[in-house]
PDB file of C-alpha atoms in Angstrom:
ATOM      1  CA  MET M 219       7.089  -3.245  26.987  1.00 44.00           C
ATOM      2  CA  LYS M 220       6.442  -6.969  26.514  1.00 48.00           C
ATOM      3  CA  THR M 221       3.213  -7.700  24.716  1.00 44.00           C
ATOM      4  CA  THR M 222       0.794 -10.531  25.374  1.00 49.00           C
ATOM      5  CA  GLU M 223       1.146 -13.068  22.562  1.00 82.00           C
ATOM      6  CA  ARG M 224      -2.544 -13.209  21.730  1.00 94.00           C
ATOM      7  CA  PHE M 225      -1.866 -13.347  17.992  1.00 98.00           C
ATOM      8  CA  THR M 226       0.779 -15.028  15.834  1.00 97.00           C
ATOM      9  CA  GLU M 227       1.720 -14.944  12.163  1.00 98.00           C
ATOM     10  CA  ASN M 228      -0.774 -17.790  11.670  1.00 98.00           C
ATOM     11  CA  SER M 229      -3.689 -15.819  13.142  1.00 98.00           C
ATOM     12  CA  THR M 230      -6.265 -14.939  10.510  1.00 98.00           C
ATOM     13  CA  ILE M 231      -7.661 -11.544   9.626  1.00 98.00           C
ATOM     14  CA  GLU M 232     -11.062 -12.796  10.767  1.00 98.00           C
ATOM     15  CA  GLU M 233      -9.673 -13.740  14.183  1.00 98.00           C
ATOM     16  CA  VAL M 234      -8.232 -10.262  14.626  1.00 98.00           C
ATOM     17  CA  ILE M 235     -11.378  -8.477  13.492  1.00 98.00           C
ATOM     18  CA  ARG M 236     -13.608 -10.642  15.686  1.00 97.00           C
ATOM     19  CA  GLU M 237     -11.444 -10.157  18.781  1.00 98.00           C
ATOM     20  CA  PRO M 238     -13.764  -8.606  21.441  1.00 98.00           C
ATOM     21  CA  ALA M 239     -11.044  -6.111  22.426  1.00 98.00           C
ATOM     22  CA  PHE M 240     -11.304  -4.687  18.886  1.00 98.00           C
ATOM     23  CA  ALA M 241     -15.100  -4.730  18.710  1.00 97.00           C
ATOM     24  CA  GLY M 242     -16.499  -2.115  16.345  1.00 96.00           C
ATOM     25  CA  PHE M 243     -13.197  -1.091  14.779  1.00 98.00           C
ATOM     26  CA  GLY M 244     -11.060  -4.204  14.196  1.00 98.00           C
ATOM     27  CA  HIS M 245     -11.725  -4.068  10.461  1.00 97.00           C
ATOM     28  CA  LEU M 246     -10.015  -0.659  10.307  1.00 98.00           C
ATOM     29  CA  LEU M 247      -6.681  -2.233  11.210  1.00 98.00           C
ATOM     30  CA  PHE M 248      -6.525  -3.399   7.606  1.00 98.00           C
ATOM     31  CA  PRO M 249      -7.288  -1.514   4.362  1.00 98.00           C
ATOM     32  CA  VAL M 250     -11.064  -1.467   3.944  1.00 97.00           C
ATOM     33  CA  ASP M 251     -10.709  -0.383   0.308  1.00 96.00           C
ATOM     34  CA  LEU M 252      -8.838  -3.562  -0.678  1.00 97.00           C
ATOM     35  CA  ASP M 253     -10.209  -7.060  -1.085  1.00 93.00           C
ATOM     36  CA  ILE M 254      -8.585  -8.752   1.910  1.00 95.00           C
ATOM     37  CA  ARG M 255     -10.014 -12.202   2.513  1.00 97.00           C
ATOM     38  CA  PRO M 256     -10.881 -13.047   6.127  1.00 97.00           C
ATOM     39  CA  GLU M 257      -9.038 -16.389   5.957  1.00 98.00           C
ATOM     40  CA  MET M 258      -5.726 -14.687   5.146  1.00 98.00           C
ATOM     41  CA  THR M 259      -3.163 -14.916   7.933  1.00 98.00           C
ATOM     42  CA  LEU M 260      -1.138 -12.046   9.334  1.00 98.00           C
ATOM     43  CA  ARG M 261       1.807 -13.540   7.445  1.00 98.00           C
ATOM     44  CA  ASP M 262      -0.199 -13.582   4.203  1.00 98.00           C
ATOM     45  CA  VAL M 263      -1.358  -9.996   4.522  1.00 98.00           C
ATOM     46  CA  SER M 264       2.142  -8.663   5.291  1.00 98.00           C
ATOM     47  CA  SER M 265       3.146  -8.526   1.658  1.00 97.00           C
ATOM     48  CA  SER M 266       3.637  -6.044  -1.162  1.00 96.00           C
ATOM     49  CA  ARG M 267       1.079  -8.110  -3.056  1.00 95.00           C
ATOM     50  CA  VAL M 268      -1.464  -6.643  -0.631  1.00 97.00           C
ATOM     51  CA  TYR M 269       0.183  -3.348   0.278  1.00 97.00           C
ATOM     52  CA  LEU M 270       0.700  -2.057  -3.239  1.00 96.00           C
ATOM     53  CA  TRP M 271       3.769   0.126  -3.846  1.00 96.00           C
ATOM     54  CA  TYR M 272       5.324  -0.796  -0.489  1.00 97.00           C
ATOM     55  CA  SER M 273       8.574  -2.591   0.360  1.00 97.00           C
ATOM     56  CA  GLU M 274      10.324  -3.937   3.473  1.00 97.00           C
ATOM     57  CA  ILE M 275       7.121  -5.410   4.927  1.00 98.00           C
ATOM     58  CA  HIS M 276       7.725  -7.780   7.855  1.00 97.00           C
ATOM     59  CA  PRO M 277       5.055 -10.166   9.245  1.00 98.00           C
ATOM     60  CA  GLU M 278       6.618 -10.032  12.710  1.00 97.00           C
ATOM     61  CA  LYS M 279       5.984  -6.286  12.854  1.00 98.00           C
ATOM     62  CA  THR M 280       2.321  -6.805  11.984  1.00 98.00           C
ATOM     63  CA  VAL M 281       2.044  -9.358  14.807  1.00 98.00           C
ATOM     64  CA  GLU M 282       3.863  -7.029  17.211  1.00 98.00           C
ATOM     65  CA  ILE M 283       1.469  -4.169  16.439  1.00 98.00           C
ATOM     66  CA  VAL M 284      -1.708  -6.228  16.781  1.00 98.00           C
ATOM     67  CA  ASN M 285      -0.503  -7.704  20.068  1.00 98.00           C
ATOM     68  CA  ASP M 286       0.508  -4.289  21.392  1.00 97.00           C
ATOM     69  CA  LEU M 287      -2.928  -2.892  20.621  1.00 98.00           C
ATOM     70  CA  TYR M 288      -4.560  -5.939  22.188  1.00 98.00           C
ATOM     71  CA  GLU M 289      -2.584  -5.526  25.408  1.00 97.00           C
ATOM     72  CA  ARG M 290      -3.426  -1.835  25.595  1.00 98.00           C
ATOM     73  CA  ALA M 291      -7.112  -2.609  25.153  1.00 97.00           C
ATOM     74  CA  VAL M 292      -7.304  -5.404  27.725  1.00 96.00           C
ATOM     75  CA  ARG M 293      -5.593  -3.279  30.361  1.00 95.00           C
ATOM     76  CA  GLY M 294      -8.350  -0.705  29.938  1.00 97.00           C
ATOM     77  CA  GLU M 295      -7.001   1.863  27.486  1.00 98.00           C
ATOM     78  CA  GLN M 296      -9.354   3.261  24.885  1.00 98.00           C
ATOM     79  CA  ILE M 297      -7.379   2.612  21.720  1.00 98.00           C
ATOM     80  CA  PHE M 298      -9.824   3.872  19.093  1.00 98.00           C
ATOM     81  CA  TYR M 299     -11.693   7.166  18.737  1.00 98.00           C
ATOM     82  CA  PRO M 300     -14.206   7.953  15.979  1.00 98.00           C
ATOM     83  CA  ILE M 301     -13.709  11.383  14.451  1.00 98.00           C
ATOM     84  CA  TYR M 302     -17.363  11.749  13.447  1.00 98.00           C
ATOM     85  CA  SER M 303     -20.366  11.535  15.767  1.00 97.00           C
ATOM     86  CA  GLU M 304     -22.868   8.666  15.719  1.00 97.00           C
ATOM     87  CA  GLN M 305     -25.442  10.998  14.212  1.00 98.00           C
ATOM     88  CA  GLU M 306     -23.061  12.034  11.434  1.00 98.00           C
ATOM     89  CA  GLN M 307     -22.311   8.376  10.731  1.00 97.00           C
ATOM     90  CA  ARG M 308     -25.997   7.533  10.558  1.00 97.00           C
ATOM     91  CA  ASN M 309     -26.525  10.361   8.098  1.00 97.00           C
ATOM     92  CA  ASN M 310     -23.500   9.308   6.046  1.00 97.00           C
ATOM     93  CA  PRO M 311     -22.407   5.654   6.518  1.00 96.00           C
ATOM     94  CA  ASP M 312     -19.239   6.438   4.566  1.00 95.00           C
ATOM     95  CA  LEU M 313     -17.946   8.165   7.714  1.00 97.00           C
ATOM     96  CA  LYS M 314     -17.800   4.875   9.603  1.00 96.00           C
ATOM     97  CA  ASP M 315     -14.520   3.945   7.930  1.00 97.00           C
ATOM     98  CA  THR M 316     -12.593   6.722   9.676  1.00 98.00           C
ATOM     99  CA  GLY M 317     -11.065   7.229  13.090  1.00 98.00           C
ATOM    100  CA  LEU M 318      -7.952   7.463  15.222  1.00 98.00           C
ATOM    101  CA  PHE M 319      -6.070   4.624  16.862  1.00 98.00           C
ATOM    102  CA  TYR M 320      -4.381   5.980  19.979  1.00 98.00           C
ATOM    103  CA  LEU M 321      -1.050   4.645  21.252  1.00 98.00           C
ATOM    104  CA  ARG M 322      -0.474   6.469  24.519  1.00 98.00           C
ATOM    105  CA  GLY M 323       2.865   7.694  25.755  1.00 98.00           C
ATOM    106  CA  ARG M 324       3.356   9.901  28.811  1.00 98.00           C
ATOM    107  CA  PRO M 325       0.278  11.776  30.073  1.00 98.00           C
ATOM    108  CA  GLY M 326       0.574  15.406  29.011  1.00 97.00           C
ATOM    109  CA  ALA M 327       3.267  14.786  26.401  1.00 98.00           C
ATOM    110  CA  ARG M 328       3.130  16.164  22.882  1.00 97.00           C
ATOM    111  CA  PHE M 329       1.369  14.152  20.199  1.00 98.00           C
ATOM    112  CA  ALA M 330       1.990  13.030  16.644  1.00 98.00           C
ATOM    113  CA  ILE M 331      -0.541  12.041  13.990  1.00 98.00           C
ATOM    114  CA  MET M 332       0.611   9.339  11.586  1.00 98.00           C
ATOM    115  CA  ASN M 333      -0.831   9.300   8.051  1.00 98.00           C
ATOM    116  CA  ALA M 334      -0.258   6.241   5.885  1.00 98.00           C
ATOM    117  CA  GLY M 335      -0.018   6.307   2.136  1.00 98.00           C
ATOM    118  CA  GLY M 336      -1.697   4.113  -0.454  1.00 98.00           C
ATOM    119  CA  GLY M 337      -1.966   6.364  -3.478  1.00 97.00           C
ATOM    120  CA  PHE M 338      -5.291   7.805  -2.222  1.00 98.00           C
ATOM    121  CA  TYR M 339      -6.604   4.378  -3.211  1.00 98.00           C
ATOM    122  CA  TYR M 340      -6.349   2.684   0.173  1.00 98.00           C
ATOM    123  CA  VAL M 341      -4.837   3.338   3.626  1.00 98.00           C
ATOM    124  CA  GLY M 342      -1.719   1.254   4.284  1.00 98.00           C
ATOM    125  CA  ALA M 343      -1.657   1.938   8.012  1.00 98.00           C
ATOM    126  CA  MET M 344      -0.354  -1.450   9.202  1.00 98.00           C
ATOM    127  CA  HIS M 345       2.947  -0.826   7.402  1.00 98.00           C
ATOM    128  CA  ASP M 346       3.100   2.929   6.927  1.00 98.00           C
ATOM    129  CA  SER M 347       1.887   4.430  10.220  1.00 98.00           C
ATOM    130  CA  PHE M 348       1.315   1.871  12.997  1.00 98.00           C
ATOM    131  CA  PRO M 349       5.057   1.014  13.201  1.00 98.00           C
ATOM    132  CA  HIS M 350       5.866   4.724  13.421  1.00 98.00           C
ATOM    133  CA  ALA M 351       3.259   5.277  16.125  1.00 98.00           C
ATOM    134  CA  LEU M 352       4.646   2.351  18.105  1.00 98.00           C
ATOM    135  CA  GLU M 353       8.178   3.781  17.979  1.00 97.00           C
ATOM    136  CA  VAL M 354       7.062   7.278  18.947  1.00 98.00           C
ATOM    137  CA  SER M 355       4.870   6.078  21.826  1.00 98.00           C
ATOM    138  CA  ARG M 356       7.751   4.019  23.210  1.00 97.00           C
ATOM    139  CA  ARG M 357       9.733   7.233  23.413  1.00 97.00           C
ATOM    140  CA  GLY M 358       7.049   8.723  25.635  1.00 98.00           C
ATOM    141  CA  TYR M 359       5.090  10.754  23.093  1.00 98.00           C
ATOM    142  CA  ASN M 360       1.418  10.236  22.321  1.00 98.00           C
ATOM    143  CA  ALA M 361       0.775   8.849  18.847  1.00 98.00           C
ATOM    144  CA  PHE M 362      -2.389   8.703  16.764  1.00 99.00           C
ATOM    145  CA  VAL M 363      -2.830   6.585  13.627  1.00 99.00           C
ATOM    146  CA  MET M 364      -5.166   8.279  11.176  1.00 98.00           C
ATOM    147  CA  ILE M 365      -7.667   6.099   9.303  1.00 98.00           C
ATOM    148  CA  TYR M 366      -9.158   8.285   6.580  1.00 98.00           C
ATOM    149  CA  ARG M 367     -11.258   8.002   3.453  1.00 98.00           C
ATOM    150  CA  PRO M 368      -8.950   8.190   0.437  1.00 98.00           C
ATOM    151  CA  HIS M 369     -11.300  10.523  -1.465  1.00 97.00           C
ATOM    152  CA  THR M 370     -11.610  13.005   1.443  1.00 98.00           C
ATOM    153  CA  ALA M 371      -8.220  12.614   3.090  1.00 98.00           C
ATOM    154  CA  TRP M 372      -7.514  16.278   3.829  1.00 98.00           C
ATOM    155  CA  GLN M 373     -10.958  16.908   5.300  1.00 98.00           C
ATOM    156  CA  ASP M 374     -10.721  13.852   7.554  1.00 98.00           C
ATOM    157  CA  LEU M 375      -7.280  14.846   8.829  1.00 98.00           C
ATOM    158  CA  ALA M 376      -8.484  18.396   9.498  1.00 98.00           C
ATOM    159  CA  ARG M 377     -11.371  16.965  11.506  1.00 98.00           C
ATOM    160  CA  ALA M 378      -8.983  14.754  13.486  1.00 98.00           C
ATOM    161  CA  ILE M 379      -6.659  17.647  14.357  1.00 98.00           C
ATOM    162  CA  CYS M 380      -9.595  19.664  15.680  1.00 97.00           C
ATOM    163  CA  LEU M 381     -10.918  16.703  17.667  1.00 97.00           C
ATOM    164  CA  ILE M 382      -7.574  16.110  19.382  1.00 97.00           C
ATOM    165  CA  GLU M 383      -6.992  19.780  20.160  1.00 95.00           C
ATOM    166  CA  ASP M 384     -10.560  20.261  21.445  1.00 95.00           C
ATOM    167  CA  ASN M 385     -10.242  17.204  23.701  1.00 96.00           C
ATOM    168  CA  ALA M 386      -6.608  17.565  24.716  1.00 96.00           C
ATOM    169  CA  GLY M 387      -7.431  17.456  28.422  1.00 96.00           C
ATOM    170  CA  ALA M 388      -9.462  14.256  28.226  1.00 98.00           C
ATOM    171  CA  LEU M 389      -6.883  12.651  25.925  1.00 98.00           C
ATOM    172  CA  GLN M 390      -4.035  13.818  28.185  1.00 98.00           C
ATOM    173  CA  VAL M 391      -1.990  15.341  25.388  1.00 98.00           C
ATOM    174  CA  ASN M 392      -0.183  18.636  25.008  1.00 94.00           C
ATOM    175  CA  PRO M 393      -2.146  20.542  22.320  1.00 88.00           C
ATOM    176  CA  ALA M 394       0.853  22.699  21.349  1.00 90.00           C
ATOM    177  CA  GLY M 395       3.919  21.493  19.534  1.00 95.00           C
ATOM    178  CA  TYR M 396       2.369  18.496  17.789  1.00 97.00           C
ATOM    179  CA  SER M 397       3.801  16.917  14.643  1.00 98.00           C
ATOM    180  CA  LEU M 398       2.276  15.456  11.481  1.00 98.00           C
ATOM    181  CA  TRP M 399       3.900  12.364   9.967  1.00 99.00           C
ATOM    182  CA  GLY M 400       3.208  10.692   6.650  1.00 98.00           C
ATOM    183  CA  GLY M 401       4.516   8.482   3.902  1.00 98.00           C
ATOM    184  CA  SER M 402       3.761   8.825   0.189  1.00 98.00           C
ATOM    185  CA  ALA M 403       0.135  10.028  -0.089  1.00 98.00           C
ATOM    186  CA  GLY M 404       0.125  10.446   3.705  1.00 98.00           C
ATOM    187  CA  ALA M 405       3.138  12.731   3.415  1.00 98.00           C
ATOM    188  CA  ARG M 406       1.140  14.980   1.117  1.00 98.00           C
ATOM    189  CA  MET M 407      -1.596  15.065   3.740  1.00 98.00           C
ATOM    190  CA  ALA M 408       0.920  16.020   6.436  1.00 98.00           C
ATOM    191  CA  ALA M 409       2.463  18.744   4.281  1.00 98.00           C
ATOM    192  CA  VAL M 410      -0.894  20.271   3.322  1.00 98.00           C
ATOM    193  CA  LEU M 411      -2.305  20.281   6.875  1.00 98.00           C
ATOM    194  CA  GLY M 412       1.061  21.463   8.171  1.00 98.00           C
ATOM    195  CA  ASN M 413       0.611  24.614   6.093  1.00 98.00           C
ATOM    196  CA  ARG M 414      -0.982  27.370   8.170  1.00 98.00           C
ATOM    197  CA  ASP M 415      -3.185  28.747   5.394  1.00 98.00           C
ATOM    198  CA  TYR M 416      -4.487  25.334   4.297  1.00 98.00           C
ATOM    199  CA  LEU M 417      -5.129  24.378   7.932  1.00 98.00           C
ATOM    200  CA  ARG M 418      -7.145  27.562   8.420  1.00 97.00           C
ATOM    201  CA  ARG M 419      -9.197  26.930   5.288  1.00 98.00           C
ATOM    202  CA  LEU M 420      -9.825  23.239   5.999  1.00 98.00           C
ATOM    203  CA  THR M 421     -10.782  23.723   9.647  1.00 97.00           C
ATOM    204  CA  GLY M 422     -12.456  27.137   9.444  1.00 96.00           C
ATOM    205  CA  ARG M 423     -10.483  28.253  12.492  1.00 96.00           C
ATOM    206  CA  GLU M 424      -7.802  30.770  13.231  1.00 96.00           C
ATOM    207  CA  VAL M 425      -4.398  29.121  13.356  1.00 97.00           C
ATOM    208  CA  VAL M 426      -1.512  30.123  15.630  1.00 95.00           C
ATOM    209  CA  ARG M 427       1.787  29.979  13.710  1.00 95.00           C
ATOM    210  CA  TRP M 428       4.402  27.418  14.698  1.00 94.00           C
ATOM    211  CA  GLN M 429       6.870  30.256  15.416  1.00 93.00           C
ATOM    212  CA  ASP M 430       4.442  31.802  17.916  1.00 94.00           C
ATOM    213  CA  ILE M 431       3.725  28.424  19.525  1.00 91.00           C
ATOM    214  CA  ARG M 432       7.479  27.972  19.916  1.00 90.00           C
ATOM    215  CA  ASN M 433       7.654  31.352  21.645  1.00 90.00           C
ATOM    216  CA  GLY M 434       5.026  30.286  24.158  1.00 88.00           C
ATOM    217  CA  GLU M 435       1.763  31.546  22.638  1.00 89.00           C
ATOM    218  CA  LYS M 436      -1.211  29.284  23.329  1.00 85.00           C
ATOM    219  CA  PRO M 437      -4.223  28.866  21.029  1.00 86.00           C
ATOM    220  CA  GLY M 438      -7.477  30.495  22.163  1.00 83.00           C
ATOM    221  CA  PRO M 439     -10.818  28.716  22.619  1.00 80.00           C
ATOM    222  CA  ARG M 440     -11.644  28.599  18.900  1.00 84.00           C
ATOM    223  CA  SER M 441      -8.166  28.678  17.411  1.00 92.00           C
ATOM    224  CA  ILE M 442      -5.751  25.804  16.903  1.00 94.00           C
ATOM    225  CA  ALA M 443      -2.014  25.424  16.656  1.00 95.00           C
ATOM    226  CA  GLN M 444      -0.080  24.863  13.476  1.00 97.00           C
ATOM    227  CA  ALA M 445       2.056  21.719  13.550  1.00 98.00           C
ATOM    228  CA  SER M 446       5.547  22.352  14.894  1.00 97.00           C
ATOM    229  CA  ALA M 447       7.007  19.806  12.454  1.00 98.00           C
ATOM    230  CA  VAL M 448       6.058  17.785   9.396  1.00 98.00           C
ATOM    231  CA  ILE M 449       7.821  14.433   9.083  1.00 98.00           C
ATOM    232  CA  MET M 450       7.463  13.137   5.543  1.00 98.00           C
ATOM    233  CA  GLN M 451       8.679  10.120   3.595  1.00 98.00           C
ATOM    234  CA  TYR M 452       8.895   9.377  -0.113  1.00 98.00           C
ATOM    235  CA  THR M 453       6.533  11.797  -1.853  1.00 97.00           C
ATOM    236  CA  GLY M 454       6.652  13.955  -4.950  1.00 95.00           C
ATOM    237  CA  TYR M 455       4.837  16.853  -3.266  1.00 97.00           C
ATOM    238  CA  ASP M 456       6.577  20.062  -4.333  1.00 96.00           C
ATOM    239  CA  ASP M 457       4.424  23.037  -3.259  1.00 97.00           C
ATOM    240  CA  CYS M 458       6.242  25.576  -1.093  1.00 97.00           C
ATOM    241  CA  SER M 459       4.982  28.464   0.996  1.00 97.00           C
ATOM    242  CA  PRO M 460       6.187  30.699   3.838  1.00 98.00           C
ATOM    243  CA  ASP M 461       3.202  29.232   5.719  1.00 98.00           C
ATOM    244  CA  ASP M 462       4.689  25.716   5.682  1.00 98.00           C
ATOM    245  CA  ALA M 463       5.857  24.048   8.881  1.00 98.00           C
ATOM    246  CA  PRO M 464       9.439  22.918   9.600  1.00 98.00           C
ATOM    247  CA  THR M 465       9.971  19.789   7.527  1.00 98.00           C
ATOM    248  CA  TYR M 466      11.994  16.610   7.891  1.00 98.00           C
ATOM    249  CA  ALA M 467      12.096  14.353   4.819  1.00 98.00           C
ATOM    250  CA  CYS M 468      13.614  10.998   3.932  1.00 98.00           C
ATOM    251  CA  VAL M 469      13.593   8.833   0.806  1.00 98.00           C
ATOM    252  CA  GLY M 470      15.561   6.047  -0.912  1.00 98.00           C
ATOM    253  CA  THR M 471      17.826   6.448  -3.924  1.00 98.00           C
ATOM    254  CA  ASP M 472      15.976   3.713  -5.831  1.00 98.00           C
ATOM    255  CA  ASP M 473      12.481   5.069  -5.298  1.00 98.00           C
ATOM    256  CA  GLY M 474      10.744   4.824  -8.661  1.00 96.00           C
ATOM    257  CA  ILE M 475       7.725   6.844  -7.520  1.00 97.00           C
ATOM    258  CA  ALA M 476       9.123   9.737  -5.479  1.00 97.00           C
ATOM    259  CA  TRP M 477      12.226  11.277  -7.035  1.00 97.00           C
ATOM    260  CA  TRP M 478      14.718  12.066  -4.264  1.00 98.00           C
ATOM    261  CA  ARG M 479      16.147  15.129  -6.003  1.00 98.00           C
ATOM    262  CA  GLY M 480      12.666  16.642  -6.148  1.00 97.00           C
ATOM    263  CA  MET M 481      12.225  16.136  -2.407  1.00 98.00           C
ATOM    264  CA  LYS M 482      15.641  17.622  -1.694  1.00 98.00           C
ATOM    265  CA  ASN M 483      14.958  20.604  -3.945  1.00 98.00           C
ATOM    266  CA  ARG M 484      11.695  21.364  -2.166  1.00 98.00           C
ATOM    267  CA  LEU M 485      13.447  21.428   1.208  1.00 98.00           C
ATOM    268  CA  ALA M 486      16.099  23.739  -0.218  1.00 98.00           C
ATOM    269  CA  ARG M 487      13.338  26.122  -1.304  1.00 98.00           C
ATOM    270  CA  LEU M 488      11.808  25.985   2.189  1.00 98.00           C
ATOM    271  CA  GLY M 489      15.232  26.752   3.615  1.00 98.00           C
ATOM    272  CA  LEU M 490      15.414  29.914   1.509  1.00 98.00           C
ATOM    273  CA  MET M 491      12.194  30.957   3.297  1.00 98.00           C
ATOM    274  CA  HIS M 492      13.976  30.439   6.652  1.00 97.00           C
ATOM    275  CA  ILE M 493      11.902  27.362   7.460  1.00 98.00           C
ATOM    276  CA  PRO M 494      13.954  24.677   9.267  1.00 98.00           C
ATOM    277  CA  THR M 495      14.464  21.491   7.265  1.00 98.00           C
ATOM    278  CA  GLU M 496      16.396  18.226   7.363  1.00 98.00           C
ATOM    279  CA  PHE M 497      16.847  15.760   4.502  1.00 98.00           C
ATOM    280  CA  HIS M 498      18.019  12.130   4.553  1.00 98.00           C
ATOM    281  CA  LEU M 499      18.731   9.943   1.530  1.00 98.00           C
ATOM    282  CA  TYR M 500      19.219   6.191   1.904  1.00 98.00           C
ATOM    283  CA  PRO M 501      21.060   4.032  -0.662  1.00 98.00           C
ATOM    284  CA  ARG M 502      19.340   1.217  -2.550  1.00 96.00           C
ATOM    285  CA  LEU M 503      15.959   1.702  -0.908  1.00 98.00           C
ATOM    286  CA  HIS M 504      12.737   1.588  -2.883  1.00 98.00           C
ATOM    287  CA  HIS M 505       9.404   3.275  -2.326  1.00 98.00           C
ATOM    288  CA  GLY M 506       7.479   2.620   0.870  1.00 98.00           C
ATOM    289  CA  PHE M 507      10.174   1.278   3.198  1.00 98.00           C
ATOM    290  CA  GLY M 508       8.163   2.308   6.255  1.00 98.00           C
ATOM    291  CA  ILE M 509      10.038   2.295   9.548  1.00 98.00           C
ATOM    292  CA  GLY M 510      13.067   0.868   7.718  1.00 97.00           C
ATOM    293  CA  THR M 511      13.902  -2.093   9.967  1.00 96.00           C
ATOM    294  CA  GLY M 512      16.957  -3.964   8.690  1.00 96.00           C
ATOM    295  CA  THR M 513      17.739  -1.369   6.011  1.00 98.00           C
ATOM    296  CA  ALA M 514      20.048   1.607   5.601  1.00 98.00           C
ATOM    297  CA  ALA M 515      17.186   3.731   6.955  1.00 98.00           C
ATOM    298  CA  GLU M 516      16.913   1.876  10.268  1.00 97.00           C
ATOM    299  CA  GLY M 517      16.762   4.409  13.096  1.00 97.00           C
ATOM    300  CA  TRP M 518      15.483   7.258  10.945  1.00 98.00           C
ATOM    301  CA  ALA M 519      12.567   7.777  13.334  1.00 98.00           C
ATOM    302  CA  ASP M 520      15.055   8.800  16.040  1.00 97.00           C
ATOM    303  CA  ASP M 521      16.432  11.490  13.724  1.00 98.00           C
ATOM    304  CA  ALA M 522      12.886  12.647  13.017  1.00 98.00           C
ATOM    305  CA  VAL M 523      11.986  12.856  16.709  1.00 98.00           C
ATOM    306  CA  GLN M 524      15.141  14.873  17.401  1.00 98.00           C
ATOM    307  CA  PHE M 525      14.211  17.261  14.578  1.00 98.00           C
ATOM    308  CA  TRP M 526      10.699  17.587  16.045  1.00 98.00           C
ATOM    309  CA  ASN M 527      12.138  18.284  19.490  1.00 97.00           C
ATOM    310  CA  ARG M 528      14.364  21.059  18.162  1.00 97.00           C
ATOM    311  CA  GLN M 529      11.333  22.852  16.718  1.00 97.00           C
ATOM    312  CA  THR M 530       9.578  22.921  20.098  1.00 94.00           C
ATOM    313  CA  GLN M 531      12.465  24.395  22.063  1.00 90.00           C
ATOM    314  CA  GLN M 532      11.552  27.949  22.982  1.00 70.00           C
ATOM    315  CA  SER M 533      13.737  30.616  21.446  1.00 57.00           C
TER     316      SER M 533
END
């Protein structure tokens, strides 16, 4: 899909935020918890000096994402959904800095929720989840980019899962067989909300196991489905439970934050619980390589989608 070149690397943050197509939510394209000056260009902001702990950041990808979202908006797609009501936001203004960007694929296809990292200090979505959502949507799946509050990340993601499942018809998504993606801190979010017991506790709803969803069971009116797959990158999360979802993981050998052997060991422990897993290790890659364009990890998202697809095939 060719995008309209509304923005370039020389476009400023202020120009993007003030774009009428992004009215009311343009500021959420960039980390609201960091001091990003409005006169910075898209080239300036696409840097590890801004996106702390990240590597392999490309200005052309930032431009591609902003233009893709712009084109979707001007052709009439709703690209942003608040996860809290107007009344809730009035009662607690902190809730205004949350929501879901929606990159549509095929109507009725399964969906994925992308959760960026940022050390629970900020949300690095432009590098750590928008590129993933773009790739997944281009393969026909529906992709949501989660914008959460770092201090209440799990609660915000739980709210988003319920919102999507409760409005699956209006959103034109398949409410069963969804996946949760995340990098670094976002990978922890995906792993926690991919766990059936944690999902039940955080949503207050009954949760249908991924095995039962795979066998054709559908959630009832007040129950929700467990994720069919968790796709996680570069995190030190090591909790394991029989209630965890099938898990795909990837990391670089030179990651100084997430030790690759720890990630591999966790997946081995999940395997002993008969939970499907897949692990990929990429040479000479540091923390936060994102979609991995131009690196040894390039194409990893295809592997992840194939893993996800295998978990949704009925037994």
